[in-house]
mmCIF file of C-alpha atoms in Angstrom:
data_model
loop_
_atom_site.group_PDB
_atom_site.id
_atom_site.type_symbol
_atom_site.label_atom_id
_atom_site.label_comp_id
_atom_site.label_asym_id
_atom_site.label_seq_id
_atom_site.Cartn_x
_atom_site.Cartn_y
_atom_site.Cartn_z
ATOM 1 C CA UNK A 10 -21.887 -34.018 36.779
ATOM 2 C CA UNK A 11 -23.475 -36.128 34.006
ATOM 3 C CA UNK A 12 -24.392 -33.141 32.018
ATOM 4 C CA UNK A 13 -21.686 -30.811 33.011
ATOM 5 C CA UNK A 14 -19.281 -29.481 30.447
ATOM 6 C CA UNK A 15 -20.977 -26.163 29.553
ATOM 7 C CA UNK A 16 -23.373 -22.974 30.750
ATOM 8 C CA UNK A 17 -26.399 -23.263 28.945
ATOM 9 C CA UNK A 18 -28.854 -23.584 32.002
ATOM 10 C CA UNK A 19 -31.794 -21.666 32.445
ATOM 11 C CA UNK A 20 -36.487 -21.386 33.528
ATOM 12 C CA UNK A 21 -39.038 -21.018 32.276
ATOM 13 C CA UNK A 22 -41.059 -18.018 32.668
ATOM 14 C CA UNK A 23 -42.909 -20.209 35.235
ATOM 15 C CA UNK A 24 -40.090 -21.477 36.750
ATOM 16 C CA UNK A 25 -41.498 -25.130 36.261
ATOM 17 C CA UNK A 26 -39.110 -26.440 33.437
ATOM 18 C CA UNK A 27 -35.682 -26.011 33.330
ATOM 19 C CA UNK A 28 -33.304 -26.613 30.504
ATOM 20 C CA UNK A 29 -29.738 -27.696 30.423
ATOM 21 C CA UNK A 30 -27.582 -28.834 27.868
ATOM 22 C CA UNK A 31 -26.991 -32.144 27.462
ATOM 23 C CA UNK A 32 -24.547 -34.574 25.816
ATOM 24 C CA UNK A 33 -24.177 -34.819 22.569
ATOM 25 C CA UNK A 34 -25.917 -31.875 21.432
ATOM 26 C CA UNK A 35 -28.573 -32.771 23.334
ATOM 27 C CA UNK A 36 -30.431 -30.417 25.730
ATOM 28 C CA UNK A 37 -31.871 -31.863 29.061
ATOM 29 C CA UNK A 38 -35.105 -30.929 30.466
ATOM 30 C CA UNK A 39 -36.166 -30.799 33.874
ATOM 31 C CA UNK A 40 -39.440 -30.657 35.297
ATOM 32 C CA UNK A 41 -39.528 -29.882 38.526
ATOM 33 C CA UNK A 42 -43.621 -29.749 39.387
ATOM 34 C CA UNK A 43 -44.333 -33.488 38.016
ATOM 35 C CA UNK A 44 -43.361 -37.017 38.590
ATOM 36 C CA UNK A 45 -40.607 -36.039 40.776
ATOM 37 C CA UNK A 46 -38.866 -39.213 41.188
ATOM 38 C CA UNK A 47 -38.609 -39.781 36.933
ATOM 39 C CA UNK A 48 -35.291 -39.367 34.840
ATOM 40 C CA UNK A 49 -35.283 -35.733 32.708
ATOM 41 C CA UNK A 50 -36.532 -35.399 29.297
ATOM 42 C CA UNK A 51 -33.729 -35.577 26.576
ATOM 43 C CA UNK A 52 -34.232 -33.427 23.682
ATOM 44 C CA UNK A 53 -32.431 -33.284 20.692
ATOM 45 C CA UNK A 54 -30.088 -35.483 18.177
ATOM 46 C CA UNK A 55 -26.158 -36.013 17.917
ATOM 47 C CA UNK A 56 -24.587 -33.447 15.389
ATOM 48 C CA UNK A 57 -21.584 -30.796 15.725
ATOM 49 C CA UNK A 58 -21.540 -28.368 18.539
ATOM 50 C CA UNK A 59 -20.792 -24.827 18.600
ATOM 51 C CA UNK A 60 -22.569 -22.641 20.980
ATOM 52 C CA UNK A 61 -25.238 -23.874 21.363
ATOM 53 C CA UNK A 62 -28.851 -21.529 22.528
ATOM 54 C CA UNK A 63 -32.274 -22.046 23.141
ATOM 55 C CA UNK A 64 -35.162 -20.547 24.989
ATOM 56 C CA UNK A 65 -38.972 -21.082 25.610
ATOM 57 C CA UNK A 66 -42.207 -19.087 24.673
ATOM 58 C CA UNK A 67 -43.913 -17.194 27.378
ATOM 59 C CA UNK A 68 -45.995 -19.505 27.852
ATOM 60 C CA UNK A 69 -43.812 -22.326 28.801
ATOM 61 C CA UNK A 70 -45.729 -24.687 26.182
ATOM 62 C CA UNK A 71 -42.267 -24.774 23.363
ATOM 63 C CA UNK A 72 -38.555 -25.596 23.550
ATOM 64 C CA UNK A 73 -36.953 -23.465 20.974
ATOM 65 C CA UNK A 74 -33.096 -24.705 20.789
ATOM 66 C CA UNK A 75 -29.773 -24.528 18.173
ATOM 67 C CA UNK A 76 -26.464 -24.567 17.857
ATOM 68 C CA UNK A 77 -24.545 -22.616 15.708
ATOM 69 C CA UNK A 78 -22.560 -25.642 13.883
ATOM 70 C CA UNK A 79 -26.182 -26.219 12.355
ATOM 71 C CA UNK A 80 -28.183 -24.475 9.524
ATOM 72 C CA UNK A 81 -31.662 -25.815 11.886
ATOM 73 C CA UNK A 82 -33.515 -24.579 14.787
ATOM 74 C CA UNK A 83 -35.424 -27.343 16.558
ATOM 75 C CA UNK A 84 -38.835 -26.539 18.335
ATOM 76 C CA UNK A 85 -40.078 -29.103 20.977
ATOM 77 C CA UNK A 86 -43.584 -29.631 22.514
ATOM 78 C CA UNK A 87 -42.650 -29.653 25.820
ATOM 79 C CA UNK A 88 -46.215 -30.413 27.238
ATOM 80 C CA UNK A 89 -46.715 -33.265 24.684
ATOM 81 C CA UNK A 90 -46.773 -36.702 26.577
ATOM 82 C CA UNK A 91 -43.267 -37.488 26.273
ATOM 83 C CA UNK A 92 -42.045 -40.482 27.891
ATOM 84 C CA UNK A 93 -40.566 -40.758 31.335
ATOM 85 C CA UNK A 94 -38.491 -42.976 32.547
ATOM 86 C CA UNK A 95 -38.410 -44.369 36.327
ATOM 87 C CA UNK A 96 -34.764 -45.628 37.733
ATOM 88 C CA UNK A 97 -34.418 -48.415 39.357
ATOM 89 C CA UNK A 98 -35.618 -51.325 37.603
ATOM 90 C CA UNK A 99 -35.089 -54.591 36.679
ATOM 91 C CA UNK A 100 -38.214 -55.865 35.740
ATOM 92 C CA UNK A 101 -42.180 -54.842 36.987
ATOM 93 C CA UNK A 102 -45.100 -57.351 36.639
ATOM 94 C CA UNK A 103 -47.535 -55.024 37.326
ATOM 95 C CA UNK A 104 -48.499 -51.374 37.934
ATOM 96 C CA UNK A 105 -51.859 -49.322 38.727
ATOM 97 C CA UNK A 106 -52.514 -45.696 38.752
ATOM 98 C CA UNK A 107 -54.600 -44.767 41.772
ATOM 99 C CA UNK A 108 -57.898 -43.147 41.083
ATOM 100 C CA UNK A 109 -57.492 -39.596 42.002
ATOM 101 C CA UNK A 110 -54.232 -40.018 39.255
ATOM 102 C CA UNK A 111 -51.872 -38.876 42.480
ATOM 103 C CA UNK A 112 -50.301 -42.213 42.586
ATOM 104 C CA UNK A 113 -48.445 -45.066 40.055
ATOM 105 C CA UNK A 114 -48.296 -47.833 41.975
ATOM 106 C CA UNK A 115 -45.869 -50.180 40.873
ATOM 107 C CA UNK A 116 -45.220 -54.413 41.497
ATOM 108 C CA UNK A 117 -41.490 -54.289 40.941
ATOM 109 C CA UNK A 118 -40.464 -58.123 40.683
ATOM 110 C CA UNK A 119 -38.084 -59.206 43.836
ATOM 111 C CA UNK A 120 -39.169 -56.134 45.681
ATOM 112 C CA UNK A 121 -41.770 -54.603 47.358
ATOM 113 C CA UNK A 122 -44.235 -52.580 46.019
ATOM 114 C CA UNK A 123 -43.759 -48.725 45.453
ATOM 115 C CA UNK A 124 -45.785 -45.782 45.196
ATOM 116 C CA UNK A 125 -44.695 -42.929 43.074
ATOM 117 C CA UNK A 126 -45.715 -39.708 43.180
ATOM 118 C CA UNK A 127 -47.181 -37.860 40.093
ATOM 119 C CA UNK A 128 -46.545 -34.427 40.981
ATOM 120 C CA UNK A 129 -44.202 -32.917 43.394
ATOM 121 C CA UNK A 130 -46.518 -31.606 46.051
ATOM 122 C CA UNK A 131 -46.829 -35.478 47.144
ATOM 123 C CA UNK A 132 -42.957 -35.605 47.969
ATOM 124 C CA UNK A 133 -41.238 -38.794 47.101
ATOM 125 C CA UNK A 134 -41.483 -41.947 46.103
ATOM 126 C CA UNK A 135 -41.590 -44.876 48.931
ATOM 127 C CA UNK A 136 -41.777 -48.993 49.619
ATOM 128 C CA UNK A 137 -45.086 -49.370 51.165
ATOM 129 C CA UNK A 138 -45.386 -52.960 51.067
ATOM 130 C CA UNK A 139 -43.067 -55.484 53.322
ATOM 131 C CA UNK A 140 -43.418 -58.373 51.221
ATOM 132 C CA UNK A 141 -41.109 -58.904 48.742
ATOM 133 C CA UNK A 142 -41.693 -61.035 45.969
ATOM 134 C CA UNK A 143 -44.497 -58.571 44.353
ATOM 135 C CA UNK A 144 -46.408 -60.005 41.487
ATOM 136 C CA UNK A 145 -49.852 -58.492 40.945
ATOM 137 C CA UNK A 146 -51.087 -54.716 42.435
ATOM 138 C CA UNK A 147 -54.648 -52.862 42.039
ATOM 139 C CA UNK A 148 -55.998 -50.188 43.600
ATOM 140 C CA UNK A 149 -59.442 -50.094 45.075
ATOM 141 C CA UNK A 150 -61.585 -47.586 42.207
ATOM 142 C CA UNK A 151 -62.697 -45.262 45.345
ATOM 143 C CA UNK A 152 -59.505 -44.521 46.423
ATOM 144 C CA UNK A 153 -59.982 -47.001 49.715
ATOM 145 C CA UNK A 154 -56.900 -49.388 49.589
ATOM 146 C CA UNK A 155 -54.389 -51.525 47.537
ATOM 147 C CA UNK A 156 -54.859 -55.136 46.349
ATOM 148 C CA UNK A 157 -51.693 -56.904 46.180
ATOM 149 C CA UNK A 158 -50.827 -60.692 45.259
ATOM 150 C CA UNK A 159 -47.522 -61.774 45.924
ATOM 151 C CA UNK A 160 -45.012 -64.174 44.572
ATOM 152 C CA UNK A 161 -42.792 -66.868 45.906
ATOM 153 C CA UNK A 162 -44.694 -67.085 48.885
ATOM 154 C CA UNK A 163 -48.063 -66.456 47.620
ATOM 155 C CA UNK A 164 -50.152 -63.941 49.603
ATOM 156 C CA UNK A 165 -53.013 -62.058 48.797
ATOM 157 C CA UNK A 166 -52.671 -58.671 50.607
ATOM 158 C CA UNK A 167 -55.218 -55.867 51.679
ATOM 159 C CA UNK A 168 -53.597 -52.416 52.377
ATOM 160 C CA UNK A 169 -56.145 -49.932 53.418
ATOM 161 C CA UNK A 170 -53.706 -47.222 52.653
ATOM 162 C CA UNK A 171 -50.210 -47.260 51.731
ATOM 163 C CA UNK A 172 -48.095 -48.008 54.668
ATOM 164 C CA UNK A 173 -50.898 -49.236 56.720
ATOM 165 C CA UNK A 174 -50.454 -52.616 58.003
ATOM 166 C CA UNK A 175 -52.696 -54.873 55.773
ATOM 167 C CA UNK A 176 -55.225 -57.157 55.939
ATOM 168 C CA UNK A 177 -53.607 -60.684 54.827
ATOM 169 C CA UNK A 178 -56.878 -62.075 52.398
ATOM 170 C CA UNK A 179 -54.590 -65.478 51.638
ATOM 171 C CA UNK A 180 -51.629 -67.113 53.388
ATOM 172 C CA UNK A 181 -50.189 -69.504 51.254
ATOM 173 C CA UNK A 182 -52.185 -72.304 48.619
ATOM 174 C CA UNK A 183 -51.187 -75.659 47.897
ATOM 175 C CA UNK A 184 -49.040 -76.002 44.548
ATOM 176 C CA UNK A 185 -49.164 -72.167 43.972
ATOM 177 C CA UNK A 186 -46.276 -69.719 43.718
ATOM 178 C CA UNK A 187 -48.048 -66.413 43.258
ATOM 179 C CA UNK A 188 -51.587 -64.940 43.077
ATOM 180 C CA UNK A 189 -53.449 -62.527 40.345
ATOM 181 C CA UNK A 190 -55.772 -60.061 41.437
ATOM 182 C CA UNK A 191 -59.179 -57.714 40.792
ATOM 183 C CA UNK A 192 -61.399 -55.095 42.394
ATOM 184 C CA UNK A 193 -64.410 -55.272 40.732
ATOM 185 C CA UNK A 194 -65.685 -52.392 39.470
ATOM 186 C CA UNK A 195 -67.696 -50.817 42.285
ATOM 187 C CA UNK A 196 -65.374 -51.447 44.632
ATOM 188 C CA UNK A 197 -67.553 -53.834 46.412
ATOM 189 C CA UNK A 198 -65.753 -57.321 46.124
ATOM 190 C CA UNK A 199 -61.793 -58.683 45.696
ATOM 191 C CA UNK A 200 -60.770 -61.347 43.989
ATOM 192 C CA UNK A 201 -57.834 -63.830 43.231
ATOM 193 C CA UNK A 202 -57.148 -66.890 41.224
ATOM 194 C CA UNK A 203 -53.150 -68.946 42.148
ATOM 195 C CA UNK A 204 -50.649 -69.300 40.030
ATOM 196 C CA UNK A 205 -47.731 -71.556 39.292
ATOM 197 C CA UNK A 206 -45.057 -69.717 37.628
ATOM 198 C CA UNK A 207 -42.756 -73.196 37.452
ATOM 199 C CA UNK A 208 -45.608 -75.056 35.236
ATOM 200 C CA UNK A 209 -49.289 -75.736 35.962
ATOM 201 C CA UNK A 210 -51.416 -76.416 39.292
ATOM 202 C CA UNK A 211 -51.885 -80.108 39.842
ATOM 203 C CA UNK A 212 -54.307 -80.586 42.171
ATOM 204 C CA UNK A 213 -57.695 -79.986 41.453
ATOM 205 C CA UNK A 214 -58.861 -78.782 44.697
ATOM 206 C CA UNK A 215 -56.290 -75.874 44.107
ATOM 207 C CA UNK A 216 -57.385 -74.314 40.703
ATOM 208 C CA UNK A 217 -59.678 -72.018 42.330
ATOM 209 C CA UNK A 218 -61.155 -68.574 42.173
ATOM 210 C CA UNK A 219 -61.519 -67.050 45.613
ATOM 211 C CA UNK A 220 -63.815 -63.759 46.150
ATOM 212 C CA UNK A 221 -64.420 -61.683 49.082
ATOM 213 C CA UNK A 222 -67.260 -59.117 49.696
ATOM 214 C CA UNK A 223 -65.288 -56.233 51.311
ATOM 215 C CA UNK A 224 -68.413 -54.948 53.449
ATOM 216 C CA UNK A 225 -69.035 -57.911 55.274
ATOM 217 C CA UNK A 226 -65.608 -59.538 54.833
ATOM 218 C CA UNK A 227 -67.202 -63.346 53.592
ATOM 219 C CA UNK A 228 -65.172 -65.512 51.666
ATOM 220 C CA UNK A 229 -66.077 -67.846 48.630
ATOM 221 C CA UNK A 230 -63.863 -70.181 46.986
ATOM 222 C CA UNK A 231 -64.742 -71.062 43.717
ATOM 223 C CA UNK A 232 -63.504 -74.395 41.766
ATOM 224 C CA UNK A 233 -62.683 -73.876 38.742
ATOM 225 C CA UNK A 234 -61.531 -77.914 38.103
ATOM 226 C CA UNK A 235 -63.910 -78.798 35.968
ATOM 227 C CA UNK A 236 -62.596 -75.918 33.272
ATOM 228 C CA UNK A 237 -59.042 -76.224 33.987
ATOM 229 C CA UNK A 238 -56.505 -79.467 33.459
ATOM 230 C CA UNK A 239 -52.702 -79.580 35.575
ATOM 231 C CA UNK A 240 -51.514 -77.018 32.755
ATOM 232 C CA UNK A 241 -53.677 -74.100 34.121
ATOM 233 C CA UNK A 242 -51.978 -70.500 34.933
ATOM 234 C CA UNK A 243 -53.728 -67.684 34.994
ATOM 235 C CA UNK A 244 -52.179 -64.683 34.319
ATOM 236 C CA UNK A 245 -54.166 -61.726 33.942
ATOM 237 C CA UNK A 246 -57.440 -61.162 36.069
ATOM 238 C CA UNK A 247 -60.266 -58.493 34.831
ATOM 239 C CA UNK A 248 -63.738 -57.623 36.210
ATOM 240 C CA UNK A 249 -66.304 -56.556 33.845
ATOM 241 C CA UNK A 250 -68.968 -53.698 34.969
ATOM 242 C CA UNK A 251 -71.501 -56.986 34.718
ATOM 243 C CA UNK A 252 -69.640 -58.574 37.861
ATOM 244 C CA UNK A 253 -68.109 -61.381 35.270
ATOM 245 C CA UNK A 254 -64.462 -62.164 35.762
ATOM 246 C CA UNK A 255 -62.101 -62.365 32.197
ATOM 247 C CA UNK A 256 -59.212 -64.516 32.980
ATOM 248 C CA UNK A 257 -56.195 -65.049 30.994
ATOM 249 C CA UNK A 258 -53.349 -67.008 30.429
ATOM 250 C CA UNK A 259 -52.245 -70.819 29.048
ATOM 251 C CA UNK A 260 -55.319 -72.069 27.484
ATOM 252 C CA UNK A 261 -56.335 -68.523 26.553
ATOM 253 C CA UNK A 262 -59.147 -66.377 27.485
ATOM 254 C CA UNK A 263 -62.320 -67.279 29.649
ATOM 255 C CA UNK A 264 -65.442 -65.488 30.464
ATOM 256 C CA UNK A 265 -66.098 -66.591 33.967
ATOM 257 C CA UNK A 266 -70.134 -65.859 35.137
ATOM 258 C CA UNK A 267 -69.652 -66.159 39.169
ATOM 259 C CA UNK A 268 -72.478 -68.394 40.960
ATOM 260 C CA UNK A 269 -74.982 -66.102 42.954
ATOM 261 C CA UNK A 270 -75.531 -68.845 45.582
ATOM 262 C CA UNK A 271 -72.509 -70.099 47.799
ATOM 263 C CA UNK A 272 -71.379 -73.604 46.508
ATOM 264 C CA UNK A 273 -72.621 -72.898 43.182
ATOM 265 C CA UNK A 274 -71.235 -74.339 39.775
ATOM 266 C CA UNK A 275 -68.752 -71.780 37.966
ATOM 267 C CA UNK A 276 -69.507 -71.338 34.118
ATOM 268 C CA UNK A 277 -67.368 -69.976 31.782
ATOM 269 C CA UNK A 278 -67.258 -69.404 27.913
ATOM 270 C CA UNK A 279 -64.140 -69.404 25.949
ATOM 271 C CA UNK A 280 -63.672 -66.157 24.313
ATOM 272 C CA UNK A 281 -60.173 -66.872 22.604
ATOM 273 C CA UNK A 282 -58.505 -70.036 22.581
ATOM 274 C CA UNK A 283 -54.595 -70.047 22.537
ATOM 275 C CA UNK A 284 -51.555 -71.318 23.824
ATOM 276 C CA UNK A 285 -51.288 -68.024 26.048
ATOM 277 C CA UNK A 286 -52.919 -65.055 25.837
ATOM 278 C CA UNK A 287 -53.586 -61.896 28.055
ATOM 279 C CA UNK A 288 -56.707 -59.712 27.537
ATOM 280 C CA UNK A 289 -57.513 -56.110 28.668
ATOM 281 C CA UNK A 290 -60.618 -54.870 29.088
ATOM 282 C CA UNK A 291 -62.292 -51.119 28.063
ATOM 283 C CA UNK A 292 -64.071 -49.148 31.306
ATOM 284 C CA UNK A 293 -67.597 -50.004 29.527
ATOM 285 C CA UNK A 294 -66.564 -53.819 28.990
ATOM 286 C CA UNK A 295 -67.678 -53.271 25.623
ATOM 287 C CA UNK A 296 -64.145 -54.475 24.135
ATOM 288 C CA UNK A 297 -61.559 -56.768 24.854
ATOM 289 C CA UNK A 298 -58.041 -56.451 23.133
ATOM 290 C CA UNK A 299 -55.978 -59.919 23.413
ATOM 291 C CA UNK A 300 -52.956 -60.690 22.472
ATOM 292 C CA UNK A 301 -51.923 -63.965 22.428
ATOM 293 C CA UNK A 302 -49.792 -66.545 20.941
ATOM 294 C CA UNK A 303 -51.269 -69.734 19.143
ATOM 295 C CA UNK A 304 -47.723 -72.188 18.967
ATOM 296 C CA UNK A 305 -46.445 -71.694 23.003
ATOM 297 C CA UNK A 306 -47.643 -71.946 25.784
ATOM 298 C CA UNK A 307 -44.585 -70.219 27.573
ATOM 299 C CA UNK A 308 -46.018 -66.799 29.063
ATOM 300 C CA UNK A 309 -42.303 -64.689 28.057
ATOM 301 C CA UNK A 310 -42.548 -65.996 24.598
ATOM 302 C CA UNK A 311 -43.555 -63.082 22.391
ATOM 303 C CA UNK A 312 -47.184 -62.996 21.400
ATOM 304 C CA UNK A 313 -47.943 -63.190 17.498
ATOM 305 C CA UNK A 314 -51.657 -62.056 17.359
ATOM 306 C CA UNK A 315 -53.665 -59.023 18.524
ATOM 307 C CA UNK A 316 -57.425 -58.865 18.325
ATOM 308 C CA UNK A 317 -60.113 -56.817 19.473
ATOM 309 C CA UNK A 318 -63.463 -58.659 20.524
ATOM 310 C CA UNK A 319 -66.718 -56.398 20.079
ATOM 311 C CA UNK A 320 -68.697 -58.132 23.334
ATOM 312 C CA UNK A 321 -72.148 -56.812 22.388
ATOM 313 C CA UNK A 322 -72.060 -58.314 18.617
ATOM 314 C CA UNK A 323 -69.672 -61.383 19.677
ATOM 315 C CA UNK A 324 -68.049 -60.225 16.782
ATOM 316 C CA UNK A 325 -63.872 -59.682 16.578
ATOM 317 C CA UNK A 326 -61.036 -58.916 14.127
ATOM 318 C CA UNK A 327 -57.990 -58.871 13.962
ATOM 319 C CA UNK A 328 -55.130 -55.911 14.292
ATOM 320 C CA UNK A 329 -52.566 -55.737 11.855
ATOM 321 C CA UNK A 330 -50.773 -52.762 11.809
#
């Protein structure tokens, strides 16, 4: 019913896409092979309307469409990575892709965790987590489970699969209300640092990083009190292909170089100072884009500065554009 009010409907020669027309002199496409769960494409721009055509090429690759109050016909790129739009939310801290690109997993905040299928042979999208309150999700880089940290009542989860019951890593951590979370790059350990989304951790004892070897299941906590005062938050939580851990958040960004020895002193370097800043690293931890912002320390204030780091030279600069 939202796009009723005339006959222009028809396929593809493939019978993947298929085109309606739209409000507005717009023309809706359809996709019925890929991200099943996602709104349509809308193609096209508000004008006069007077029977109004269109068709695609043979091979399915262009949107040809016009209407016959215009002196224009429009051509579209239909296979050109147009954005598409999931329903249904309010607000997501967090989302992975799984590594066979099957899956977007997704850490909508107040809900549970979803997984949503990229093409339609995997059926439909579905909650696979309980526990509400999602904050931070991962996915293991072989394929073999989901790393999520929760919120409100902070949890760090294991989920071999999704919709397996999983393996609860953390229960709970004084003066915390939500964990961040990493796979490191082999798939060999998990790892976690709290969170206080009201202000800072206090205590000293709780500004911690805590890492597990999945193989043998053991358990280090790290203290990371002697880098951190009562404002610490960490937001974002990156392994490097080197095993070191990039953490971000107030305070800005720090290299973290884990202890090889249990009970070992943490070191860290500071790789951009701030009042917050997030950083994202490439798959050859070569460079480090963060953006940050110097003046607040509030995480939802918008950040003023983006920079890329070049980590073999130490060198950076910043982007402008």
């Amino acid at each position: 019913p939202e796009y009723s009010g005339t006959t222009l409907t028809f396929f593809d020669r493939q019978g993947r896409r298929l085109n309606q027309a739209g409000p507005s002199g717009s023309h809706v496409l359809w996709d019925l092979e890929e991200f099943p769960d996602a709104h349509p494409l809308v193609l096209g721009r508000a004008g006069p309307i007077d029977r109004r055509h269109g068709n695609f090429d043979p091979g399915g690759r262009w949107l040809a469409t016009g209407n016959a109050a215009r002196t224009t016909i429009e051509f579209w790129p239909v296979a050109s990575p147009w954005r598409r739009v999931l329903p249904g939310f309010a607000a997501a801290s967090s989302l992975a892709f799984s590594p066979d690109s099957r899956w977007l997993l997704t850490c909508p905040v107040w809900q549970p965790a979803r997984r949503w299928p990229l093409t339609a042979r995997d059926g439909d999208a579905e909650a696979f987590a309980a526990e509400e309150g999602c904050h931070r999700i991962t996915a293991h880089p072989a394929g073999r489970g989901v790393l999520v940290g929760t919120m409100s009542e902070p949890k760090v989860l294991l989920y071999p699969s999704p919709g397996g019951a999983p393996q609860r890593l953390i229960e709970g951590w004084d003066g915390a209300t939500l964990f961040t979370v990493a796979f490191d790059h082999q798939g060999r350990r998990a790892a976690a640092v709290p969170g206080n989304a009201r202000g800072g951790i206090e205590a000293p004892e709780s500004r911690a990083l805590v890492t597990w070897d999945l193989a043998s299941g053991e358990k280090r906590t790290h203290s990371i009190a002697h880098l951190t005062d009562e404002s610490f938050f960490a937001w974002s939580l990156v392994f490097a292909p080197d095993g070191r851990l990039y953490v971000g958040g107030q305070g800005g960004v720090r290299r973290l170089n884990l202890p090889k020895e249990a009970g070992g002193i943490m070191s860290s370097e500071m790789i951009h100072a701030a009042g917050v800043a997030h950083p994202g690293l490439d798959r050859e931890g070569r460079q480090l884009i963060v953006c940050a912002n110097q003046k607040s320390r509030v995480l939802r204030d918008p950040h003023e500065e983006l920079l890329l780091f070049d980590l073999a030279s130490g060198t950076s600069r910043p982007i402008t554009t």
